[in-house]
Short mmCIF file of C-alpha atoms in Angstrom, two decimals:
data_model
loop_
_atom_site.label_atom_id
_atom_site.label_comp_id
_atom_site.label_asym_id
_atom_site.label_seq_id
_atom_site.Cartn_x
_atom_site.Cartn_y
_atom_site.Cartn_z
CA UNK Z 248 37.58 6.39 18.25
CA UNK Z 249 34.28 4.75 16.92
CA UNK Z 250 32.46 2.59 19.09
CA UNK Z 251 30.96 -0.75 18.27
CA UNK Z 252 28.13 -0.62 20.53
CA UNK Z 253 26.57 2.70 19.58
CA UNK Z 254 26.68 5.12 16.74
CA UNK Z 255 27.80 8.04 19.14
CA UNK Z 256 29.87 6.35 21.50
CA UNK Z 257 30.43 8.41 24.77
CA UNK Z 258 33.95 7.63 25.85
CA UNK Z 259 34.97 8.16 29.83
CA UNK Z 260 38.19 9.39 28.44
CA UNK Z 261 39.09 12.90 26.87
CA UNK Z 262 41.97 11.47 25.05
CA UNK Z 263 40.91 7.83 23.78
CA UNK Z 264 43.77 7.25 21.20
CA UNK Z 265 46.28 7.68 24.08
CA UNK Z 266 44.53 5.99 27.20
CA UNK Z 267 45.15 2.14 27.50
CA UNK Z 268 41.46 1.01 28.45
CA UNK Z 269 38.57 3.46 26.72
CA UNK Z 270 35.03 2.93 28.69
CA UNK Z 271 32.20 3.32 26.48
CA UNK Z 272 28.02 3.37 27.36
CA UNK Z 273 25.15 2.71 24.95
CA UNK Z 274 21.69 1.85 26.18
CA UNK Z 275 22.42 -0.89 28.53
CA UNK Z 276 25.66 -2.19 27.91
CA UNK Z 277 28.82 -0.80 29.26
CA UNK Z 278 32.13 -1.64 27.37
CA UNK Z 279 35.75 -1.52 28.39
CA UNK Z 280 38.35 -1.65 25.31
CA UNK Z 281 41.49 -2.72 25.47
CA UNK Z 282 43.76 0.00 23.48
CA UNK Z 283 47.16 -0.65 23.63
CA UNK Z 284 47.13 -2.41 20.03
CA UNK Z 285 51.08 -2.23 19.46
CA UNK Z 286 51.64 -4.14 22.48
CA UNK Z 287 48.27 -6.48 21.54
CA UNK Z 288 46.67 -5.19 24.24
CA UNK Z 289 48.87 -6.66 26.98
CA UNK Z 290 47.50 -6.33 30.34
CA UNK Z 291 49.74 -3.75 32.46
CA UNK Z 292 49.65 -1.84 35.73
CA UNK Z 293 47.92 1.14 34.19
CA UNK Z 294 44.93 -0.75 32.49
CA UNK Z 295 44.66 -2.81 35.82
CA UNK Z 296 43.94 0.66 37.59
CA UNK Z 297 41.46 1.63 35.22
CA UNK Z 298 39.57 -1.60 34.88
CA UNK Z 299 38.98 -2.31 38.08
CA UNK Z 300 37.08 0.69 39.32
CA UNK Z 301 34.87 0.91 36.50
CA UNK Z 302 34.05 -2.84 36.34
CA UNK Z 303 33.31 -2.62 40.32
CA UNK Z 304 31.34 0.62 39.39
CA UNK Z 305 29.01 -0.98 36.61
CA UNK Z 306 28.62 -3.97 38.72
CA UNK Z 307 26.49 -2.11 41.08
CA UNK Z 308 24.51 0.16 39.03
CA UNK Z 309 21.18 -0.35 38.15
CA UNK Z 310 21.64 1.51 34.43
CA UNK Z 311 24.45 -0.93 33.38
CA UNK Z 312 22.86 -4.23 32.17
CA UNK Z 313 25.15 -5.68 30.09
CA UNK Z 314 29.20 -5.38 30.45
CA UNK Z 315 31.38 -5.69 27.08
CA UNK Z 316 34.59 -6.65 26.59
CA UNK Z 317 37.25 -6.32 23.38
CA UNK Z 318 40.12 -4.97 22.39
CA UNK Z 319 41.33 -3.13 19.60
CA UNK Z 320 43.28 -4.42 16.57
CA UNK Z 321 44.74 -7.80 16.12
CA UNK Z 322 44.29 -8.57 19.70
CA UNK Z 323 41.62 -9.03 22.58
CA UNK Z 324 44.53 -9.19 25.07
CA UNK Z 325 47.73 -11.24 24.37
CA UNK Z 326 48.67 -11.55 28.09
CA UNK Z 327 50.37 -9.65 30.76
CA UNK Z 328 53.22 -7.31 30.97
CA UNK Z 329 55.77 -10.28 32.12
CA UNK Z 330 58.60 -8.14 31.28
CA UNK Z 331 57.87 -5.42 33.68
CA UNK Z 332 57.16 -8.38 36.21
CA UNK Z 333 60.28 -10.29 35.64
CA UNK Z 334 62.42 -6.70 35.84
CA UNK Z 335 60.31 -6.02 39.21
CA UNK Z 336 60.98 -9.15 40.54
CA UNK Z 337 64.89 -9.38 39.99
CA UNK Z 338 65.42 -7.06 42.77
CA UNK Z 339 64.43 -7.67 46.30
CA UNK Z 340 63.52 -3.90 46.43
CA UNK Z 341 61.13 -3.63 43.25
CA UNK Z 342 59.93 -7.67 44.11
CA UNK Z 343 56.97 -6.33 46.09
CA UNK Z 344 55.51 -4.55 42.95
CA UNK Z 345 55.68 -7.95 40.60
CA UNK Z 346 53.96 -9.75 43.27
CA UNK Z 347 51.52 -6.85 43.69
CA UNK Z 348 50.83 -6.76 39.58
CA UNK Z 349 49.80 -10.84 39.86
CA UNK Z 350 47.54 -10.21 43.00
CA UNK Z 351 45.91 -7.30 41.01
CA UNK Z 352 45.25 -9.05 38.11
CA UNK Z 353 43.65 -12.44 39.69
CA UNK Z 354 41.32 -10.12 41.54
CA UNK Z 355 40.24 -8.47 38.41
CA UNK Z 356 39.58 -11.83 37.19
CA UNK Z 357 37.84 -13.06 39.95
CA UNK Z 358 35.56 -9.95 40.03
CA UNK Z 359 35.06 -10.30 36.13
CA UNK Z 360 33.76 -13.89 36.73
CA UNK Z 361 31.52 -12.99 39.41
CA UNK Z 362 30.16 -9.94 37.90
CA UNK Z 363 26.27 -10.22 38.94
CA UNK Z 364 24.85 -9.34 35.60
CA UNK Z 365 25.44 -10.52 31.58
CA UNK Z 366 29.10 -10.46 30.74
CA UNK Z 367 29.59 -10.76 27.05
CA UNK Z 368 33.60 -11.05 26.02
CA UNK Z 369 34.59 -10.47 22.30
CA UNK Z 370 37.84 -12.80 21.63
CA UNK Z 371 38.20 -11.30 18.35
CA UNK Z 372 41.85 -12.03 17.82
CA UNK Z 373 44.96 -13.02 20.22
CA UNK Z 374 43.64 -14.17 23.28
CA UNK Z 375 46.01 -15.45 25.54
CA UNK Z 376 47.18 -15.85 28.94
CA UNK Z 377 46.00 -12.51 31.29
CA UNK Z 378 43.47 -12.11 28.16
CA UNK Z 379 42.09 -15.76 28.96
CA UNK Z 380 41.74 -14.59 32.60
CA UNK Z 381 39.65 -11.54 31.45
CA UNK Z 382 37.45 -13.77 29.02
CA UNK Z 383 37.02 -17.42 30.23
CA UNK Z 384 34.57 -17.30 32.79
CA UNK Z 385 32.49 -14.55 31.24
CA UNK Z 386 28.59 -16.34 30.66
CA UNK Z 387 29.13 -15.42 26.70
CA UNK Z 388 32.52 -15.47 25.11
CA UNK Z 389 32.59 -14.83 21.28
CA UNK Z 390 34.97 -16.68 19.65
CA UNK Z 391 35.95 -15.71 15.36
CA UNK Z 392 37.75 -16.44 12.62
CA UNK Z 393 40.75 -14.26 14.30
CA UNK Z 394 40.84 -15.96 17.56
CA UNK Z 395 44.07 -17.33 18.70
CA UNK Z 396 43.90 -18.74 22.22
CA UNK Z 397 46.92 -20.48 24.43
CA UNK Z 398 48.10 -20.26 27.59
CA UNK Z 399 51.93 -20.09 26.57
CA UNK Z 400 53.42 -20.01 30.18
CA UNK Z 401 55.36 -22.80 30.38
CA UNK Z 402 57.19 -21.60 27.27
CA UNK Z 403 58.85 -18.72 29.45
CA UNK Z 404 59.24 -20.68 32.54
CA UNK Z 405 56.68 -19.65 34.39
CA UNK Z 406 53.13 -21.55 34.98
CA UNK Z 407 49.67 -21.11 33.66
CA UNK Z 408 47.69 -18.88 35.93
CA UNK Z 409 44.94 -16.16 36.07
CA UNK Z 410 42.38 -19.12 36.94
CA UNK Z 411 44.00 -21.57 34.73
CA UNK Z 412 44.22 -24.59 37.01
CA UNK Z 413 40.08 -23.92 37.62
CA UNK Z 414 39.28 -23.68 33.87
CA UNK Z 415 41.77 -25.87 32.40
CA UNK Z 416 40.76 -28.84 34.39
CA UNK Z 417 37.65 -28.65 33.85
CA UNK Z 418 37.07 -29.00 30.03
CA UNK Z 419 36.54 -32.47 27.93
CA UNK Z 420 39.05 -34.93 28.93
CA UNK Z 421 42.53 -34.12 28.92
CA UNK Z 422 42.46 -31.28 26.77
CA UNK Z 423 43.41 -28.54 29.24
CA UNK Z 424 46.46 -30.53 30.63
CA UNK Z 425 47.77 -30.80 27.30
CA UNK Z 426 46.90 -27.11 26.42
CA UNK Z 427 48.57 -26.19 29.71
CA UNK Z 428 51.52 -27.92 29.56
CA UNK Z 429 52.77 -27.56 25.97
CA UNK Z 430 51.30 -24.01 25.76
CA UNK Z 431 50.01 -25.20 22.21
CA UNK Z 432 47.46 -22.71 20.26
CA UNK Z 433 44.13 -23.35 19.11
CA UNK Z 434 42.07 -21.17 16.53
CA UNK Z 435 38.71 -20.23 15.13
CA UNK Z 436 36.38 -22.33 15.46
CA UNK Z 437 38.20 -25.09 17.82
CA UNK Z 438 37.68 -22.28 20.57
CA UNK Z 439 34.02 -23.03 20.41
CA UNK Z 440 34.37 -26.72 19.67
CA UNK Z 441 36.45 -27.18 23.00
CA UNK Z 442 34.11 -25.04 25.16
CA UNK Z 443 36.36 -21.69 25.42
CA UNK Z 444 33.67 -20.00 23.90
CA UNK Z 445 30.13 -20.14 23.85
CA UNK Z 446 29.62 -18.98 20.31
CA UNK Z 447 31.32 -18.57 17.01
CA UNK Z 448 30.82 -15.71 14.96
CA UNK Z 449 32.37 -14.19 12.12
CA UNK Z 450 34.41 -10.97 12.70
CA UNK Z 451 32.48 -8.88 10.29
CA UNK Z 452 29.06 -9.39 12.01
CA UNK Z 453 30.67 -8.30 15.44
CA UNK Z 454 29.99 -4.25 15.15
CA UNK Z 455 25.99 -4.89 14.11
CA UNK Z 456 25.91 -7.60 17.01
CA UNK Z 457 26.91 -4.90 19.81
CA UNK Z 458 24.65 -2.47 18.07
CA UNK Z 459 21.71 -5.18 18.43
CA UNK Z 460 23.04 -5.50 21.98
CA UNK Z 461 22.65 -2.01 23.07
CA UNK Z 462 19.20 -1.82 21.54
CA UNK Z 463 18.15 -4.17 24.09
CA UNK Z 464 15.49 -2.86 26.26
CA UNK Z 465 14.73 -5.66 28.92
CA UNK Z 466 18.37 -7.65 28.48
CA UNK Z 467 18.08 -11.01 30.16
CA UNK Z 468 20.70 -14.07 29.78
CA UNK Z 469 18.18 -15.75 27.37
CA UNK Z 470 17.45 -12.90 25.06
CA UNK Z 471 21.50 -12.09 24.73
CA UNK Z 472 21.72 -15.96 23.78
CA UNK Z 473 19.26 -15.63 21.34
CA UNK Z 474 20.77 -12.44 20.00
CA UNK Z 475 23.94 -14.48 19.85
CA UNK Z 476 22.82 -17.57 17.91
CA UNK Z 477 21.09 -15.21 15.21
CA UNK Z 478 24.20 -13.89 14.52
CA UNK Z 479 25.95 -17.26 14.73
CA UNK Z 480 28.13 -18.54 11.73
CA UNK Z 481 27.37 -21.95 10.62
CA UNK Z 482 30.63 -24.33 9.54
CA UNK Z 483 31.16 -24.19 6.09
CA UNK Z 484 31.92 -27.95 4.20
CA UNK Z 485 36.30 -26.55 3.69
CA UNK Z 486 35.96 -24.45 7.15
CA UNK Z 487 39.06 -25.68 9.67
CA UNK Z 488 37.68 -27.25 12.94
CA UNK Z 489 39.63 -28.95 15.88
CA UNK Z 490 41.95 -31.44 14.87
CA UNK Z 491 41.82 -33.05 18.47
CA UNK Z 492 39.45 -35.80 17.41
CA UNK Z 493 38.94 -39.29 17.08
CA UNK Z 494 42.21 -41.49 17.45
CA UNK Z 495 44.17 -38.28 18.43
CA UNK Z 496 41.98 -37.25 21.07
CA UNK Z 497 41.82 -40.96 22.56
CA UNK Z 498 45.69 -40.77 22.41
CA UNK Z 499 45.88 -37.17 24.26
CA UNK Z 500 43.32 -38.12 26.94
CA UNK Z 501 45.48 -41.49 27.70
CA UNK Z 502 48.56 -39.69 27.70
CA UNK Z 503 47.86 -36.76 29.44
CA UNK Z 504 45.71 -38.32 32.10
CA UNK Z 505 48.92 -39.35 34.14
CA UNK Z 506 49.41 -37.35 37.11
CA UNK Z 507 53.58 -37.02 36.40
CA UNK Z 508 55.31 -35.55 33.57
CA UNK Z 509 57.44 -38.44 33.51
CA UNK Z 510 54.64 -40.84 32.94
CA UNK Z 511 52.54 -38.17 30.18
CA UNK Z 512 56.29 -38.36 28.37
CA UNK Z 513 56.69 -42.12 28.55
CA UNK Z 514 52.80 -42.61 27.19
CA UNK Z 515 53.72 -40.02 24.09
CA UNK Z 516 56.95 -41.83 23.34
CA UNK Z 517 55.33 -45.42 23.32
CA UNK Z 518 52.41 -43.49 21.11
CA UNK Z 519 54.98 -42.06 18.76
CA UNK Z 520 57.00 -45.27 18.35
CA UNK Z 521 54.07 -48.21 18.26
CA UNK Z 522 50.67 -46.39 17.50
CA UNK Z 523 48.73 -47.76 14.97
CA UNK Z 524 47.42 -44.68 13.36
CA UNK Z 525 50.17 -42.62 11.40
CA UNK Z 526 48.59 -39.28 12.54
CA UNK Z 527 48.56 -39.87 16.01
CA UNK Z 528 52.29 -40.90 15.63
CA UNK Z 529 52.90 -37.90 14.06
CA UNK Z 530 51.28 -35.86 16.92
CA UNK Z 531 52.83 -37.41 19.61
CA UNK Z 532 56.36 -37.14 18.41
CA UNK Z 533 55.46 -33.48 17.76
CA UNK Z 534 54.30 -33.15 21.32
CA UNK Z 535 57.35 -34.98 22.76
CA UNK Z 536 59.58 -32.05 21.05
CA UNK Z 537 57.09 -29.29 22.46
CA UNK Z 538 57.39 -30.89 25.83
CA UNK Z 539 61.20 -31.15 25.49
CA UNK Z 540 61.37 -27.57 24.76
CA UNK Z 541 59.38 -26.22 27.98
CA UNK Z 542 60.96 -25.59 31.20
CA UNK Z 543 60.75 -28.82 33.28
CA UNK Z 544 60.21 -27.00 36.44
CA UNK Z 545 57.32 -25.25 35.06
CA UNK Z 546 55.88 -28.65 33.53
CA UNK Z 547 56.00 -30.10 37.05
CA UNK Z 548 54.45 -26.73 38.73
CA UNK Z 549 51.53 -26.45 36.05
CA UNK Z 550 50.35 -30.36 36.01
CA UNK Z 551 50.70 -29.95 39.94
CA UNK Z 552 48.22 -27.10 39.89
CA UNK Z 553 46.04 -28.44 37.22
CA UNK Z 554 45.16 -31.77 39.15
CA UNK Z 555 45.04 -29.78 42.39
CA UNK Z 556 42.34 -27.13 40.68
CA UNK Z 557 39.76 -29.69 39.51
CA UNK Z 558 38.67 -29.89 43.47
CA UNK Z 559 38.77 -26.13 43.92
CA UNK Z 560 36.70 -23.41 43.69
CA UNK Z 561 37.69 -20.63 41.50
CA UNK Z 562 38.61 -18.13 44.35
CA UNK Z 563 40.73 -20.86 46.06
CA UNK Z 564 42.33 -21.79 42.96
CA UNK Z 565 43.04 -17.92 42.07
CA UNK Z 566 44.51 -18.06 45.39
CA UNK Z 567 46.67 -21.51 44.98
CA UNK Z 568 48.12 -19.59 41.73
CA UNK Z 569 48.72 -16.33 43.67
CA UNK Z 570 50.99 -18.29 46.20
CA UNK Z 571 52.69 -20.09 42.99
CA UNK Z 572 53.10 -16.69 41.40
CA UNK Z 573 54.52 -15.18 44.44
CA UNK Z 574 57.30 -18.51 44.74
CA UNK Z 575 58.28 -17.63 41.05
CA UNK Z 576 58.61 -13.85 41.95
CA UNK Z 577 60.55 -14.64 44.96
CA UNK Z 578 63.27 -16.65 42.88
CA UNK Z 579 62.30 -20.15 43.72
CA UNK Z 580 63.27 -21.01 39.88
CA UNK Z 581 65.63 -18.83 37.79
CA UNK Z 582 63.52 -20.07 34.74
CA UNK Z 583 61.05 -17.41 34.92
CA UNK Z 584 63.71 -14.95 34.14
CA UNK Z 585 65.41 -17.17 31.64
CA UNK Z 586 62.50 -17.78 29.39
CA UNK Z 587 61.11 -14.53 29.54
CA UNK Z 588 64.73 -12.83 28.85
CA UNK Z 589 65.23 -15.34 25.93
CA UNK Z 590 61.99 -15.56 24.17
CA UNK Z 591 60.34 -12.31 24.75
CA UNK Z 592 63.40 -9.91 25.07
CA UNK Z 593 66.21 -11.87 22.92
CA UNK Z 594 63.66 -13.65 20.85
CA UNK Z 595 66.08 -16.72 20.92
CA UNK Z 596 64.49 -19.71 18.63
CA UNK Z 597 66.69 -22.20 20.68
CA UNK Z 598 65.84 -23.99 23.79
CA UNK Z 599 66.44 -21.67 26.76
CA UNK Z 600 68.88 -22.55 29.64
CA UNK Z 601 66.44 -24.39 32.21
CA UNK Z 602 68.00 -25.17 35.23
CA UNK Z 603 67.55 -28.17 36.07
CA UNK Z 604 67.92 -28.87 32.39
CA UNK Z 605 66.38 -32.41 32.67
CA UNK Z 606 63.01 -33.60 34.21
CA UNK Z 607 64.57 -36.03 36.17
CA UNK Z 608 66.39 -33.35 38.23
CA UNK Z 609 63.20 -31.96 39.39
CA UNK Z 610 62.17 -33.19 42.75
CA UNK Z 611 58.41 -33.70 42.86
CA UNK Z 612 58.22 -33.40 46.74
CA UNK Z 613 60.63 -29.83 46.37
CA UNK Z 614 58.13 -28.65 43.63
CA UNK Z 615 55.14 -29.22 45.95
CA UNK Z 616 56.98 -27.83 49.21
CA UNK Z 617 58.30 -24.73 47.36
CA UNK Z 618 55.38 -23.68 45.32
CA UNK Z 619 52.36 -24.87 46.98
CA UNK Z 620 53.30 -24.17 50.77
CA UNK Z 621 56.11 -22.03 51.24
CA UNK Z 622 54.56 -18.90 49.80
CA UNK Z 623 50.80 -18.46 51.71
CA UNK Z 624 48.93 -15.76 53.02
CA UNK Z 625 48.45 -17.77 56.75
CA UNK Z 626 52.12 -17.78 56.75
CA UNK Z 627 52.16 -14.25 55.55
CA UNK Z 628 54.40 -14.69 52.83
CA UNK Z 629 52.17 -14.31 50.06
CA UNK Z 630 48.47 -11.50 49.47
CA UNK Z 631 45.24 -12.79 49.83
CA UNK Z 632 42.82 -12.94 46.94
CA UNK Z 633 39.97 -10.83 48.35
CA UNK Z 634 37.07 -10.08 46.70
CA UNK Z 635 35.43 -6.32 46.88
CA UNK Z 636 32.83 -6.06 49.86
CA UNK Z 637 29.87 -6.22 47.62
CA UNK Z 638 30.64 -9.98 46.56
CA UNK Z 639 29.79 -12.33 48.88
CA UNK Z 640 32.98 -14.92 49.19
CA UNK Z 641 30.48 -17.52 49.11
CA UNK Z 642 28.55 -16.49 45.98
CA UNK Z 643 27.56 -19.13 43.62
CA UNK Z 644 29.33 -17.99 40.49
CA UNK Z 645 27.12 -18.70 37.11
CA UNK Z 646 28.05 -21.60 35.31
CA UNK Z 647 30.49 -20.62 32.03
CA UNK Z 648 29.15 -23.67 30.31
CA UNK Z 649 25.76 -22.76 30.38
CA UNK Z 650 25.27 -21.46 26.89
CA UNK Z 651 28.19 -23.68 25.35
CA UNK Z 652 27.94 -26.64 23.78
CA UNK Z 653 27.32 -29.50 25.66
CA UNK Z 654 30.32 -31.01 27.36
CA UNK Z 655 31.64 -34.58 27.51
CA UNK Z 656 30.28 -35.06 31.09
CA UNK Z 657 26.62 -33.99 30.07
CA UNK Z 658 26.71 -36.13 27.08
CA UNK Z 659 27.72 -38.66 29.46
CA UNK Z 660 24.94 -38.24 31.85
CA UNK Z 661 22.53 -38.26 29.10
CA UNK Z 662 23.34 -41.47 27.84
CA UNK Z 663 23.49 -43.43 31.23
CA UNK Z 664 20.15 -42.32 32.33
CA UNK Z 665 21.64 -39.97 35.09
CA UNK Z 666 21.15 -36.35 33.47
CA UNK Z 667 17.70 -34.65 35.23
CA UNK Z 668 16.32 -34.73 31.43
CA UNK Z 669 17.16 -37.98 30.24
CA UNK Z 670 13.69 -39.61 31.11
CA UNK Z 671 14.86 -43.36 30.88
CA UNK Z 672 18.11 -45.50 31.16
CA UNK Z 673 18.40 -46.30 27.54
CA UNK Z 674 18.64 -43.90 24.55
CA UNK Z 675 19.63 -44.04 20.64
CA UNK Z 676 21.58 -41.66 18.82
CA UNK Z 677 18.58 -39.77 17.34
CA UNK Z 678 16.89 -39.80 20.65
CA UNK Z 679 20.16 -38.16 21.97
CA UNK Z 680 20.32 -35.88 19.59
CA UNK Z 681 16.46 -34.73 19.83
CA UNK Z 682 17.34 -34.17 23.71
CA UNK Z 683 20.01 -32.05 23.12
CA UNK Z 684 18.67 -29.72 20.40
CA UNK Z 685 15.69 -29.15 22.85
CA UNK Z 686 17.75 -28.78 25.87
CA UNK Z 687 20.12 -26.14 23.66
CA UNK Z 688 17.25 -24.64 21.17
CA UNK Z 689 18.81 -25.68 18.08
CA UNK Z 690 21.96 -24.19 19.29
CA UNK Z 691 24.85 -24.29 15.87
CA UNK Z 692 27.56 -27.13 16.53
CA UNK Z 693 25.73 -29.52 19.32
CA UNK Z 694 25.00 -32.42 16.43
CA UNK Z 695 28.46 -32.26 15.75
CA UNK Z 696 29.92 -32.16 18.99
CA UNK Z 697 27.59 -35.24 20.22
CA UNK Z 698 28.36 -37.42 16.90
CA UNK Z 699 32.04 -37.13 17.49
CA UNK Z 700 31.75 -38.05 21.44
CA UNK Z 701 29.29 -40.57 20.54
CA UNK Z 702 31.77 -42.37 17.97
CA UNK Z 703 34.39 -42.03 20.73
CA UNK Z 704 32.91 -42.86 23.89
CA UNK Z 705 29.92 -45.38 22.91
CA UNK Z 706 29.35 -48.71 22.09
CA UNK Z 707 25.73 -49.38 19.99
CA UNK Z 708 23.94 -52.29 21.76
CA UNK Z 709 21.43 -53.98 19.31
CA UNK Z 710 17.86 -54.63 20.69
CA UNK Z 711 16.33 -56.84 18.01
CA UNK Z 712 12.94 -57.02 19.71
CA UNK Z 713 12.27 -53.00 19.32
CA UNK Z 714 14.48 -52.89 16.18
CA UNK Z 715 16.90 -49.99 18.19
CA UNK Z 716 20.29 -49.55 18.78
CA UNK Z 717 21.00 -48.42 21.98
CA UNK Z 718 24.09 -46.19 23.38
CA UNK Z 719 26.30 -47.46 25.82
CA UNK Z 720 29.06 -45.49 27.15
CA UNK Z 721 32.62 -46.95 27.16
CA UNK Z 722 34.13 -47.20 30.83
#
């Protein structure tokens, strides 16, 4: 097949149309292409077997300066092959194969996150579950109008993994908790606006962009960022953007900020019944229906993992998720098999027959014991996530938000004067915009993000003497 990176690709395989992963070389770039379009490039064991040795080789090669990831067809990667996993897990003699799949997948996710050179991931299509794991810690993550992003594991009686407890707990407010529990999708520019992508570029521009990447003589992070910014797509007036703003975002943060699923449901119920904003009432009602369709066990496991992951390194979060995955594969709940069978095999539209069926029948302390304590490497009951020797376990990962829009926490630090570049304890909106325009070098979307955050999180304090309005963060 033709390469997007070079005019004359150099595939490493003899039958590229049949191999599930294609490898290409062009100038300083080394590209892996997920090539199971009929399965939306869902990760399976043969794909992982091909990916890891090649990524490790490129990571240590002086000739490979940039690693690029992309997919063939409508998806970058729609997830992992959970049907095979559940089939393996259902029999004691093949259960180790199910656990080994997650072990291989999570180690692959860490290797890509820690790759010691620029990694550009093109999420030009469906990017869910296991696909998010391959992409979300890349330094450069491209969303297009075709991107559909989700962590839908609670829909199938499982829990968000591939590092989700790490990255979902670090995006603004409680958006990660909301996405992790409901399995809701976000699309197109919204993936960029919420920080899951660092750049938004129209799909038609991707081939030319990859050719320009391959033409870089001495690629650096800064040069790559400049190249991606040059290809960026400005937001058109009628273009869909995220709906999670304003009052709806305030309601989301309030409801999903609770530390039990029961309290989240209670808060949403109150919003659905009595919130002054009709849009919020409708959103809360829909969200209650979504949570009601999910596995109660999965909801509680997911929330516990996201809360714990916020204080962990990526490696520790992946280990926790490995322990949780081992519990799911070892029959800690029947819901994983029930969900995969109902949703992916039989494709029924009704709520799967979860057991227990109600939140109040799922014991929180039992969840913590069964999913977070029973299966661990220390007890010899779960495999250990072990980086390859060339990656120091103490390696400091490059901040995946470095080239993204500023986070809400970063904006707050500039407002309250704790940011290293603030230079003052008081700041106006115009000064705030100018600071971030300089820091992000005119990055598209920065102004819109800051204005939305200021409207929601800041009060204006008038200084009549200086004729200025200072921003004050609402606590």
